[in-house]
Amino acid sequence: MENNFLKDQIPLLTPYQMGKFQLSHRIVMAPLTRQRSYNNVPQPHAALYYSQRATKGGFIISEATGVSDTAQGYPDTPGIWTKEQIEAWKPIVDAVHAKGAIFFCQIWHVGRVSNTEFQPNGQDPISSTDKGLAPQVRSNGIDVARFSTPRRLRTDEIPQIVNDFKLAARNAIEAGFDGVEIHGAHGYLIDQFFKDQGNDRTDHYGGSLENRCRFALEITEAVTTEVGAYRVGMRLSPFANFMECGDSNPKALGLYMAEALNKYELLYCHMVEPRMRTVVEKSDCPHSLVPMRKAFKGTFIAAGGYDREDGNKAVAENRADLVAYGRHFLANPDLPRRFEINAPLNKYNRETFYLSDPVVGYTDYPFLEEIS
Ligand SMILES: Cc1cc2nc3c(=O)[nH]c(=O)nc-3n(C[C@H](O)[C@H](O)[C@H](O)COP(=O)(O)O)c2cc1C
């Protein structure tokens, strides 16, 4: 396999045709919440942050972006349900496009990973269940998040949430994004329906695997009908048990979804490696994404705990078409260039992941030339 690649080109740096999008390399920027969108409105500093990480033909997925006023669970995460938010995204998207990169918006509803403080009129967060969450350490490893007991969505309320995703997708396209990624991972609302640890419903959104996947597939149907499947991807983490959202048969869940997404001809499936027990905690694990990679017909993106060597191997062995990098991309605005020349990487500082400062830990990670 290795010999098929140009002599001085590593697998990650080879071009790839993702549907109608011509990518010049396979190093994707993973979605990264940064909590610098004051009052849920994207800010001008995000234009610099994303454009620093944009390359010609590179693929960037935005931080998780709320689909409605009930979708939030963290301070200062962006939304895409108001006119003001759509307008605020436009210059950010333009800055990324000016560098020639492809930019998708990750659309998100946190469900029960919230508390009344973040909800309209101080109401209870909504979920698939009324089971609450114990306080949790956030993925910066420092902050502790506290959650309110959620209110279980009534069956007849579900179409409204599906519709919120549809409108958010439409708004993302209006803001100029090239497409959307539906956030079905990490214990948030869609995952709260998927996983049998979280979903204790007795209606046709709970119980069997088919029922637990219904909510995600209704969203997929609504979003693809609205904007076209050629610009829609979905992120899934069947093996993770973050936010008390684990499943008793994650492989069956992953395979069922990979096959179901084929029916919608989804552009890509973005899966988090089973070794990621939480969002950022890597551990030894006997499972692999290969069965899902084989089952899914579109572009397959793998994420979670990758470095240069590991990512090259995944592409060379055809275990993934693209590899998404989270923390390394956060800390290395010129990550593709560094991988190309095998340069050392800046170390990420998790204490500044979610700082609200518009510069520190955000746009001040140095480029290679600034170091030399
Ligand atoms: C600061 C931070 C914010 C994150 N925000 C999101 C997010 O908004 N959406 C998402 O799907 N994953 C999010 N993740 C998970 C990353 O996309 C990625 O899956 C994870 O960091 C593991 O990949 P890595 O080892 O390359 O960092 C976040 C991770 C970190 C460290």
PDB file of N, CA and C and ligand atoms in Angstrom, residues 30-34 62-64 106 108 139 181 183 185-186 235 272 276 279-280 303-306 324-328 330 353-354, ligand 1:
ATOM      1  N   ALA A  30     -11.132  18.390  14.158  1.00  0.00           N
ATOM      2  CA  ALA A  30     -12.292  17.846  14.882  1.00  0.00           C
ATOM      3  C   ALA A  30     -13.089  18.983  15.521  1.00  0.00           C
ATOM      4  N   PRO A  31     -14.370  18.758  15.778  1.00  0.00           N
ATOM      5  CA  PRO A  31     -15.168  19.778  16.466  1.00  0.00           C
ATOM      6  C   PRO A  31     -14.643  20.003  17.884  1.00  0.00           C
ATOM      7  N   LEU A  32     -14.462  21.263  18.234  1.00  0.00           N
ATOM      8  CA  LEU A  32     -13.875  21.605  19.546  1.00  0.00           C
ATOM      9  C   LEU A  32     -14.617  22.781  20.178  1.00  0.00           C
ATOM     10  N   THR A  33     -15.331  22.498  21.223  1.00  0.00           N
ATOM     11  CA  THR A  33     -16.007  23.537  22.001  1.00  0.00           C
ATOM     12  C   THR A  33     -14.966  24.433  22.670  1.00  0.00           C
ATOM     13  N   ARG A  34     -15.102  25.742  22.520  1.00  0.00           N
ATOM     14  CA  ARG A  34     -14.093  26.640  23.082  1.00  0.00           C
ATOM     15  C   ARG A  34     -14.682  27.716  24.014  1.00  0.00           C
ATOM     16  N   SER A  62     -16.822  22.695  12.728  1.00  0.00           N
ATOM     17  CA  SER A  62     -16.923  23.726  13.773  1.00  0.00           C
ATOM     18  C   SER A  62     -17.154  23.095  15.135  1.00  0.00           C
ATOM     19  N   GLU A  63     -16.950  23.888  16.155  1.00  0.00           N
ATOM     20  CA  GLU A  63     -17.344  23.529  17.506  1.00  0.00           C
ATOM     21  C   GLU A  63     -18.855  23.244  17.532  1.00  0.00           C
ATOM     22  N   ALA A  64     -19.277  22.457  18.515  1.00  0.00           N
ATOM     23  CA  ALA A  64     -20.695  22.136  18.640  1.00  0.00           C
ATOM     24  C   ALA A  64     -21.507  23.423  18.782  1.00  0.00           C
ATOM     25  N   GLN A 106     -21.094  21.864  13.155  1.00  0.00           N
ATOM     26  CA  GLN A 106     -21.598  20.737  13.948  1.00  0.00           C
ATOM     27  C   GLN A 106     -22.839  21.190  14.722  1.00  0.00           C
ATOM     28  N   TRP A 108     -26.039  20.687  17.313  1.00  0.00           N
ATOM     29  CA  TRP A 108     -25.950  20.047  18.635  1.00  0.00           C
ATOM     30  C   TRP A 108     -27.127  20.383  19.534  1.00  0.00           C
ATOM     31  N   SER A 139     -14.030  17.978  30.304  1.00  0.00           N
ATOM     32  CA  SER A 139     -12.917  17.371  29.561  1.00  0.00           C
ATOM     33  C   SER A 139     -11.627  18.180  29.649  1.00  0.00           C
ATOM     34  N   GLU A 181     -22.614  18.779  10.308  1.00  0.00           N
ATOM     35  CA  GLU A 181     -22.393  17.493  10.968  1.00  0.00           C
ATOM     36  C   GLU A 181     -23.394  17.396  12.119  1.00  0.00           C
ATOM     37  N   HIS A 183     -24.466  16.131  15.513  1.00  0.00           N
ATOM     38  CA  HIS A 183     -23.706  15.654  16.675  1.00  0.00           C
ATOM     39  C   HIS A 183     -24.500  14.544  17.374  1.00  0.00           C
ATOM     40  N   ALA A 185     -22.939  12.154  19.222  1.00  0.00           N
ATOM     41  CA  ALA A 185     -21.925  11.503  20.074  1.00  0.00           C
ATOM     42  C   ALA A 185     -21.958  12.017  21.510  1.00  0.00           C
ATOM     43  N   HIS A 186     -21.081  11.410  22.323  1.00  0.00           N
ATOM     44  CA  HIS A 186     -20.657  11.962  23.619  1.00  0.00           C
ATOM     45  C   HIS A 186     -21.731  12.218  24.658  1.00  0.00           C
ATOM     46  N   ARG A 235     -21.731  12.495  13.502  1.00  0.00           N
ATOM     47  CA  ARG A 235     -20.711  12.009  14.428  1.00  0.00           C
ATOM     48  C   ARG A 235     -21.341  11.065  15.448  1.00  0.00           C
ATOM     49  N   VAL A 272     -15.942   8.031  16.688  1.00  0.00           N
ATOM     50  CA  VAL A 272     -14.926   8.168  17.721  1.00  0.00           C
ATOM     51  C   VAL A 272     -14.422   6.771  18.091  1.00  0.00           C
ATOM     52  N   MET A 276     -11.523   5.661  23.205  1.00  0.00           N
ATOM     53  CA  MET A 276     -11.854   6.881  23.925  1.00  0.00           C
ATOM     54  C   MET A 276     -13.019   6.577  24.868  1.00  0.00           C
ATOM     55  N   VAL A 279     -14.465  11.667  26.518  1.00  0.00           N
ATOM     56  CA  VAL A 279     -14.158  12.477  25.336  1.00  0.00           C
ATOM     57  C   VAL A 279     -12.648  12.491  25.084  1.00  0.00           C
ATOM     58  N   VAL A 280     -11.864  12.508  26.131  1.00  0.00           N
ATOM     59  CA  VAL A 280     -10.412  12.685  25.952  1.00  0.00           C
ATOM     60  C   VAL A 280      -9.554  11.635  26.648  1.00  0.00           C
ATOM     61  N   ALA A 303     -11.691   9.320  14.670  1.00  0.00           N
ATOM     62  CA  ALA A 303     -11.165  10.334  15.582  1.00  0.00           C
ATOM     63  C   ALA A 303     -10.894   9.734  16.941  1.00  0.00           C
ATOM     64  N   GLY A 304      -9.982  10.371  17.654  1.00  0.00           N
ATOM     65  CA  GLY A 304      -9.787  10.000  19.046  1.00  0.00           C
ATOM     66  C   GLY A 304      -8.428   9.411  19.329  1.00  0.00           C
ATOM     67  N   GLY A 305      -7.551  10.256  19.884  1.00  0.00           N
ATOM     68  CA  GLY A 305      -6.257   9.784  20.346  1.00  0.00           C
ATOM     69  C   GLY A 305      -5.230   9.584  19.235  1.00  0.00           C
ATOM     70  N   TYR A 306      -5.470  10.151  18.069  1.00  0.00           N
ATOM     71  CA  TYR A 306      -4.522   9.952  16.962  1.00  0.00           C
ATOM     72  C   TYR A 306      -3.315  10.883  17.043  1.00  0.00           C
ATOM     73  N   ALA A 324      -9.622  12.760  12.086  1.00  0.00           N
ATOM     74  CA  ALA A 324      -9.877  14.047  12.741  1.00  0.00           C
ATOM     75  C   ALA A 324      -8.995  14.176  13.982  1.00  0.00           C
ATOM     76  N   TYR A 325      -8.419  15.353  14.118  1.00  0.00           N
ATOM     77  CA  TYR A 325      -7.540  15.652  15.253  1.00  0.00           C
ATOM     78  C   TYR A 325      -8.163  16.754  16.097  1.00  0.00           C
ATOM     79  N   GLY A 326      -8.273  16.510  17.386  1.00  0.00           N
ATOM     80  CA  GLY A 326      -8.840  17.482  18.300  1.00  0.00           C
ATOM     81  C   GLY A 326      -7.760  18.306  18.976  1.00  0.00           C
ATOM     82  N   ARG A 327      -7.208  17.754  20.027  1.00  0.00           N
ATOM     83  CA  ARG A 327      -6.277  18.544  20.846  1.00  0.00           C
ATOM     84  C   ARG A 327      -5.023  18.981  20.097  1.00  0.00           C
ATOM     85  N   HIS A 328      -4.513  18.139  19.203  1.00  0.00           N
ATOM     86  CA  HIS A 328      -3.323  18.567  18.450  1.00  0.00           C
ATOM     87  C   HIS A 328      -3.638  19.745  17.517  1.00  0.00           C
ATOM     88  N   LEU A 330      -6.006  21.922  18.057  1.00  0.00           N
ATOM     89  CA  LEU A 330      -6.258  23.068  18.939  1.00  0.00           C
ATOM     90  C   LEU A 330      -4.930  23.798  19.227  1.00  0.00           C
ATOM     91  N   PHE A 353      -8.439  25.467  27.608  1.00  0.00           N
ATOM     92  CA  PHE A 353      -9.401  24.978  26.605  1.00  0.00           C
ATOM     93  C   PHE A 353     -10.667  25.843  26.583  1.00  0.00           C
ATOM     94  N   TYR A 354     -11.196  26.099  27.782  1.00  0.00           N
ATOM     95  CA  TYR A 354     -12.515  26.750  27.870  1.00  0.00           C
ATOM     96  C   TYR A 354     -12.446  28.136  28.505  1.00  0.00           C
TER      97      TYR A 354
HETATM   98  C1  LIG B   1     -11.566  21.255  24.330  1.00  0.00           C
HETATM   99  C2  LIG B   1     -12.368  20.167  23.677  1.00  0.00           C
HETATM  100  C3  LIG B   1     -13.618  20.468  23.160  1.00  0.00           C
HETATM  101  C4  LIG B   1     -14.356  19.487  22.494  1.00  0.00           C
HETATM  102  N1  LIG B   1     -15.543  19.825  21.925  1.00  0.00           N
HETATM  103  C5  LIG B   1     -16.211  18.932  21.153  1.00  0.00           C
HETATM  104  C6  LIG B   1     -17.373  19.313  20.426  1.00  0.00           C
HETATM  105  O1  LIG B   1     -17.808  20.465  20.452  1.00  0.00           O
HETATM  106  N2  LIG B   1     -17.987  18.358  19.683  1.00  0.00           N
HETATM  107  C7  LIG B   1     -17.528  17.057  19.611  1.00  0.00           C
HETATM  108  O2  LIG B   1     -18.130  16.232  18.917  1.00  0.00           O
HETATM  109  N3  LIG B   1     -16.409  16.694  20.268  1.00  0.00           N
HETATM  110  C8  LIG B   1     -15.734  17.596  21.006  1.00  0.00           C
HETATM  111  N4  LIG B   1     -14.557  17.234  21.613  1.00  0.00           N
HETATM  112  C9  LIG B   1     -13.964  15.920  21.296  1.00  0.00           C
HETATM  113  C10 LIG B   1     -12.956  16.057  20.151  1.00  0.00           C
HETATM  114  O3  LIG B   1     -13.602  16.380  18.931  1.00  0.00           O
HETATM  115  C11 LIG B   1     -12.169  14.758  19.952  1.00  0.00           C
HETATM  116  O4  LIG B   1     -13.038  13.707  19.645  1.00  0.00           O
HETATM  117  C12 LIG B   1     -11.371  14.412  21.206  1.00  0.00           C
HETATM  118  O5  LIG B   1     -10.599  15.530  21.620  1.00  0.00           O
HETATM  119  C13 LIG B   1     -10.434  13.226  20.988  1.00  0.00           C
HETATM  120  O6  LIG B   1      -9.577  13.494  19.893  1.00  0.00           O
HETATM  121  P1  LIG B   1      -8.038  13.943  20.122  1.00  0.00           P
HETATM  122  O7  LIG B   1      -7.381  12.809  20.850  1.00  0.00           O
HETATM  123  O8  LIG B   1      -7.509  14.130  18.709  1.00  0.00           O
HETATM  124  O9  LIG B   1      -8.047  15.199  20.911  1.00  0.00           O
HETATM  125  C14 LIG B   1     -13.826  18.179  22.357  1.00  0.00           C
HETATM  126  C15 LIG B   1     -12.572  17.880  22.912  1.00  0.00           C
HETATM  127  C16 LIG B   1     -11.849  18.853  23.558  1.00  0.00           C
HETATM  128  C17 LIG B   1     -10.495  18.517  24.087  1.00  0.00           C
END
